[in-house]
């Protein structure tokens, strides 16, 4: 229950971060990424200090692996934050659910993992659900690119952000073999903050005090959410915790309606339910396969002895 509670808390804090970004107004994307990354560092350092792991948490023998994870992560941030500024919160959140589906595809193509019919079927059904959400925004299908507004480009950006997030997940999976979770989060924030500075020549602005406050809160919330997410896996298995990611759909609808006055369309609801159902099916399928493989290993061990 503690693990589940920490997971739900991380979902809420991540949504708070997204809300602060939307409230901040017309701020260049690179500047948003910088605030999000720079002010995520203090909560992570405090977390390491409380656990007396500050020195060990900063040490790493794989700087280039962290750099690769940072490059994919910062790319996902840029596209994801643009989508967030152009779309209602529930739509941006729903499109983000594409990430687990894309991870399955990339695991098969890049890592050469075995993906059987059940999971492939769930992936394609889930992508169909994403299409239900996105297609109404793509007005260029009937009127050309000139006819497509910010919501259309925002939908495509959110989908691209989900793709980079799935690449980042593969990089994280590789890093977790040798690195602490907090170390991965720390170097991710530092790398993203550094890369975001490249965008300064393309036009940063001096934020108003209110904008600066919301951006600082967004970064701090991001760091706290990463810490909560790291801790939740200490108390429960990933297969138990993962389905609670989808509580963000309910919370995003409530926050979007309460703060931004966003009304959810029937396409978003239907598409999101299809994507969520596909994601949960994949999670349950992975859990069942894990239990089966553990049982086979246990039987093999008994036979060997």
Coordinates of C-alpha atoms in Angstrom, one line a residue:
X1 CA 0.0 0.0 0.0
X2 CA 2.9 2.4 0.7
X3 CA 4.4 1.7 -2.7
X4 CA 1.0 2.3 -4.4
X5 CA 0.5 5.5 -2.4
X6 CA 3.9 6.8 -3.4
X7 CA 3.2 6.0 -7.0
X8 CA -0.2 7.9 -7.0
X9 CA 1.5 10.8 -5.2
X10 CA 4.2 10.9 -8.0
X11 CA 1.4 11.0 -10.6
X12 CA -0.3 13.9 -8.8
X13 CA 3.0 15.9 -8.5
X14 CA 3.9 15.3 -12.1
X15 CA 0.5 16.6 -13.1
X16 CA 1.1 19.6 -10.8
X17 CA 4.3 20.2 -12.7
X18 CA 2.5 20.1 -16.0
X19 CA -0.1 22.5 -14.7
X20 CA 2.5 25.0 -13.6
X21 CA 4.1 24.8 -17.1
X22 CA 0.7 25.6 -18.7
X23 CA 0.0 28.4 -16.3
X24 CA 3.5 30.0 -16.9
X25 CA 2.2 31.4 -20.2
X26 CA 4.3 32.4 -23.3
X27 CA 7.8 31.2 -22.3
X28 CA 10.3 29.8 -24.8
X29 CA 10.5 26.0 -24.7
X30 CA 14.2 25.9 -23.9
X31 CA 13.7 28.2 -21.0
X32 CA 10.9 26.0 -19.6
X33 CA 13.2 22.9 -20.0
X34 CA 16.0 24.8 -18.1
X35 CA 13.7 25.7 -15.1
X36 CA 12.2 22.2 -15.1
X37 CA 15.7 20.6 -15.0
X38 CA 17.7 23.0 -12.8
X39 CA 15.1 23.2 -10.0
X40 CA 14.6 19.5 -10.0
X41 CA 18.2 19.0 -8.8
X42 CA 17.8 20.3 -5.1
X43 CA 15.1 17.8 -4.2
X44 CA 17.1 15.0 -5.6
X45 CA 20.3 16.1 -3.7
X46 CA 18.2 16.5 -0.5
X47 CA 16.9 13.0 -1.0
X48 CA 20.4 11.6 -1.4
X49 CA 21.6 13.5 1.6
X50 CA 18.8 12.2 3.8
X51 CA 19.7 8.6 2.8
X52 CA 23.4 9.4 3.4
X53 CA 24.1 8.5 -0.2
X54 CA 25.1 11.9 -1.5
X55 CA 28.7 11.0 -2.4
X56 CA 27.8 7.5 -3.7
X57 CA 24.8 9.0 -5.6
X58 CA 27.0 11.5 -7.5
X59 CA 29.6 8.9 -8.5
X60 CA 29.2 7.2 -11.9
X61 CA 31.3 5.1 -14.1
X62 CA 29.1 5.5 -17.2
X63 CA 29.0 9.2 -18.1
X64 CA 28.3 8.6 -21.8
X65 CA 25.3 6.3 -21.0
X66 CA 23.9 9.2 -18.9
X67 CA 24.6 11.5 -21.8
X68 CA 22.6 9.3 -24.2
X69 CA 19.7 9.1 -21.8
X70 CA 19.8 12.8 -21.3
X71 CA 19.8 13.5 -25.1
X72 CA 16.7 11.3 -25.6
X73 CA 15.1 12.7 -22.4
X74 CA 15.6 16.4 -23.3
X75 CA 14.2 15.8 -26.8
X76 CA 11.1 14.2 -25.3
X77 CA 10.8 17.2 -22.9
X78 CA 11.0 19.8 -25.8
X79 CA 8.3 18.0 -27.8
X80 CA 6.2 17.0 -24.8
X81 CA 6.2 20.5 -23.3
X82 CA 5.2 22.0 -26.7
X83 CA 2.3 19.6 -26.9
X84 CA 1.4 20.5 -23.3
X85 CA 1.2 24.2 -24.2
X86 CA -1.0 23.6 -27.2
X87 CA -3.4 20.9 -26.0
X88 CA -5.9 20.4 -23.1
X89 CA -4.2 18.6 -20.2
X90 CA -6.3 15.4 -20.6
X91 CA -5.4 15.1 -24.3
X92 CA -1.7 15.6 -23.7
X93 CA -1.8 13.1 -20.9
X94 CA -3.7 10.5 -23.0
X95 CA -1.2 10.8 -25.9
X96 CA 1.6 10.3 -23.5
X97 CA 0.2 6.8 -22.8
X98 CA 1.7 5.9 -26.2
X99 CA 5.1 5.5 -24.5
X100 CA 4.6 1.9 -23.1
X101 CA 3.2 0.8 -26.5
X102 CA 6.3 2.2 -28.3
X103 CA 8.6 0.6 -25.7
X104 CA 7.2 -2.8 -26.8
X105 CA 7.9 -2.0 -30.5
X106 CA 11.4 -0.7 -29.8
X107 CA 12.2 -3.6 -27.5
X108 CA 11.5 -5.9 -30.4
X109 CA 13.3 -3.9 -33.0
X110 CA 16.3 -2.6 -31.0
X111 CA 16.8 -5.1 -28.2
X112 CA 15.6 -8.1 -30.3
X113 CA 13.3 -9.2 -27.5
X114 CA 10.6 -11.7 -28.3
X115 CA 7.2 -10.1 -28.6
X116 CA 4.3 -12.5 -29.3
X117 CA 0.9 -12.1 -30.9
X118 CA -0.9 -11.0 -27.7
X119 CA 1.3 -8.0 -27.0
X120 CA 1.5 -7.0 -30.7
X121 CA -2.3 -7.1 -30.8
X122 CA -2.5 -4.9 -27.7
X123 CA 0.1 -2.4 -29.2
X124 CA -1.8 -2.0 -32.5
X125 CA -5.2 -1.6 -30.7
X126 CA -3.6 1.0 -28.4
X127 CA -2.2 2.9 -31.3
X128 CA -5.7 2.8 -32.9
X129 CA -6.9 4.5 -29.7
X130 CA -4.2 7.2 -30.0
X131 CA -5.4 7.8 -33.6
X132 CA -8.9 8.4 -32.3
X133 CA -7.5 11.2 -30.1
X134 CA -5.1 12.7 -32.6
X135 CA -6.9 12.6 -36.0
X136 CA -9.6 15.2 -35.1
X137 CA -6.7 17.7 -34.5
X138 CA -5.1 17.0 -37.9
X139 CA -7.0 19.4 -40.0
X140 CA -4.3 19.3 -42.7
X141 CA -5.8 16.0 -43.8
X142 CA -8.6 18.0 -45.4
X143 CA -7.2 21.5 -45.7
X144 CA -3.4 21.2 -46.0
X145 CA -0.7 22.2 -43.6
X146 CA -1.8 25.8 -43.6
X147 CA -5.2 24.8 -42.1
X148 CA -3.6 23.0 -39.2
X149 CA -3.7 25.0 -36.0
X150 CA -1.6 24.8 -32.8
X151 CA -3.6 21.8 -31.5
X152 CA -2.7 19.7 -34.5
X153 CA 1.0 20.5 -34.2
X154 CA 0.7 20.0 -30.5
X155 CA -0.8 16.5 -31.0
X156 CA 2.1 15.5 -33.3
X157 CA 4.6 17.0 -30.9
X158 CA 3.1 15.0 -28.0
X159 CA 3.3 11.8 -30.0
X160 CA 7.0 12.6 -31.0
X161 CA 7.7 13.3 -27.3
X162 CA 6.3 9.9 -26.4
X163 CA 8.6 8.3 -28.9
X164 CA 11.7 10.0 -27.4
X165 CA 10.4 9.0 -23.9
X166 CA 10.3 5.4 -25.0
X167 CA 13.9 5.7 -26.2
X168 CA 14.8 7.2 -22.9
X169 CA 13.1 4.3 -21.1
X170 CA 15.4 1.8 -23.0
X171 CA 18.4 3.9 -21.9
X172 CA 17.2 3.9 -18.3
X173 CA 16.7 0.1 -18.4
X174 CA 20.3 -0.3 -19.4
X175 CA 21.5 2.2 -16.7
X176 CA 19.6 0.5 -13.9
X177 CA 21.9 -2.5 -14.2
X178 CA 24.8 -0.5 -12.6
X179 CA 23.4 2.9 -11.4
X180 CA 21.3 4.0 -8.5
X181 CA 17.8 5.4 -9.5
X182 CA 18.6 8.8 -7.8
X183 CA 21.9 9.0 -9.7
X184 CA 20.0 8.5 -13.0
X185 CA 17.5 11.2 -12.1
X186 CA 20.3 13.6 -11.0
X187 CA 22.3 13.3 -14.1
X188 CA 19.2 13.4 -16.3
X189 CA 18.3 16.8 -14.7
X190 CA 21.9 18.1 -15.1
X191 CA 22.2 17.0 -18.7
X192 CA 18.8 18.4 -19.7
X193 CA 19.6 21.7 -17.9
X194 CA 22.9 21.9 -19.8
X195 CA 21.4 21.2 -23.2
X196 CA 18.6 23.6 -22.7
X197 CA 21.2 26.5 -22.5
X198 CA 21.9 25.9 -26.2
X199 CA 18.5 27.5 -27.0
X200 CA 19.4 30.9 -25.4
X201 CA 20.4 32.5 -28.8
X202 CA 16.9 31.5 -30.1
X203 CA 15.2 33.9 -27.7
X204 CA 14.8 33.6 -24.0
X205 CA 12.8 36.2 -22.1
X206 CA 12.9 37.7 -18.6
X207 CA 9.9 36.1 -16.9
X208 CA 7.6 38.1 -14.7
X209 CA 7.8 37.3 -11.0
X210 CA 4.6 35.3 -11.3
X211 CA 6.0 33.3 -14.3
X212 CA 9.3 32.7 -12.6
X213 CA 7.5 31.4 -9.5
X214 CA 5.4 29.0 -11.6
X215 CA 8.5 27.7 -13.5
X216 CA 10.5 27.2 -10.2
X217 CA 7.5 25.3 -8.8
X218 CA 7.4 23.2 -12.0
X219 CA 11.0 22.3 -11.7
X220 CA 10.7 21.6 -7.9
X221 CA 7.6 19.5 -8.5
X222 CA 9.5 17.5 -11.2
X223 CA 12.3 16.7 -8.8
X224 CA 10.0 15.7 -6.0
X225 CA 7.9 13.5 -8.4
X226 CA 11.1 11.7 -9.5
X227 CA 12.1 11.0 -5.9
X228 CA 8.6 9.7 -5.1
X229 CA 8.7 7.5 -8.3
X230 CA 12.1 6.2 -7.3
X231 CA 10.9 5.3 -3.7
X232 CA 7.7 3.6 -4.8
X233 CA 9.6 0.7 -6.4
X234 CA 11.3 0.0 -3.0
X235 CA 8.0 -1.1 -1.5
X236 CA 6.1 -2.9 -4.3
X237 CA 6.8 -4.8 -7.5
X238 CA 6.7 -2.9 -10.8
X239 CA 3.8 -5.1 -12.1
X240 CA 1.7 -4.0 -9.0
X241 CA 2.6 -0.3 -9.3
X242 CA 2.5 0.2 -13.1
X243 CA -1.3 0.2 -13.6
X244 CA -1.6 3.1 -11.2
X245 CA 0.1 5.3 -13.8
X246 CA -3.3 5.5 -15.5
X247 CA -4.8 7.3 -12.5
X248 CA -3.3 10.3 -14.2
X249 CA -6.2 10.2 -16.7
X250 CA -8.8 10.8 -14.0
X251 CA -6.7 13.5 -12.3
X252 CA -5.8 15.3 -15.5
X253 CA -9.5 15.5 -16.5
X254 CA -10.4 16.9 -13.0
X255 CA -7.4 19.4 -13.0
X256 CA -8.0 20.4 -16.6
X257 CA -11.7 21.1 -15.9
X258 CA -11.1 22.9 -12.6
X259 CA -8.1 25.0 -13.4
X260 CA -8.2 25.5 -17.2
X261 CA -11.8 25.0 -18.0
X262 CA -11.0 22.1 -20.4
X263 CA -13.9 20.0 -21.6
X264 CA -13.1 16.5 -22.5
X265 CA -14.3 15.3 -26.0
X266 CA -15.9 11.9 -26.6
X267 CA -12.9 11.1 -28.9
X268 CA -10.5 11.7 -26.1
X269 CA -12.5 9.5 -23.6
X270 CA -12.9 6.6 -26.1
X271 CA -9.3 6.8 -27.3
X272 CA -7.9 7.1 -23.8
X273 CA -9.9 4.1 -22.6
X274 CA -8.6 2.0 -25.5
X275 CA -5.0 3.1 -24.9
X276 CA -5.3 2.5 -21.1
X277 CA -6.9 -1.0 -21.7
X278 CA -4.1 -1.9 -24.0
X279 CA -1.4 -0.7 -21.6
X280 CA -2.9 -2.6 -18.7
X281 CA -3.2 -5.8 -20.8
X282 CA 0.5 -5.6 -21.7
X283 CA 1.4 -5.0 -18.0
X284 CA -0.7 -8.0 -16.9
X285 CA 0.7 -10.1 -19.7
X286 CA 4.2 -9.3 -18.7
X287 CA 3.4 -10.2 -15.1
X288 CA 1.9 -13.5 -16.1
X289 CA 5.0 -14.4 -18.2
X290 CA 7.3 -13.4 -15.3
X291 CA 5.4 -15.6 -12.9
X292 CA 5.5 -18.5 -15.4
X293 CA 9.3 -18.1 -16.0
X294 CA 10.0 -17.9 -12.3
X295 CA 8.0 -21.1 -11.8
X296 CA 9.9 -22.9 -14.6
X297 CA 13.2 -21.7 -13.1
X298 CA 12.1 -23.0 -9.7
X299 CA 11.2 -26.4 -11.1
X300 CA 14.5 -26.6 -12.9
X301 CA 16.3 -25.8 -9.7
X302 CA 14.5 -28.6 -7.8
X303 CA 15.2 -31.1 -10.6
X304 CA 18.9 -30.0 -10.5
X305 CA 19.2 -30.7 -6.8

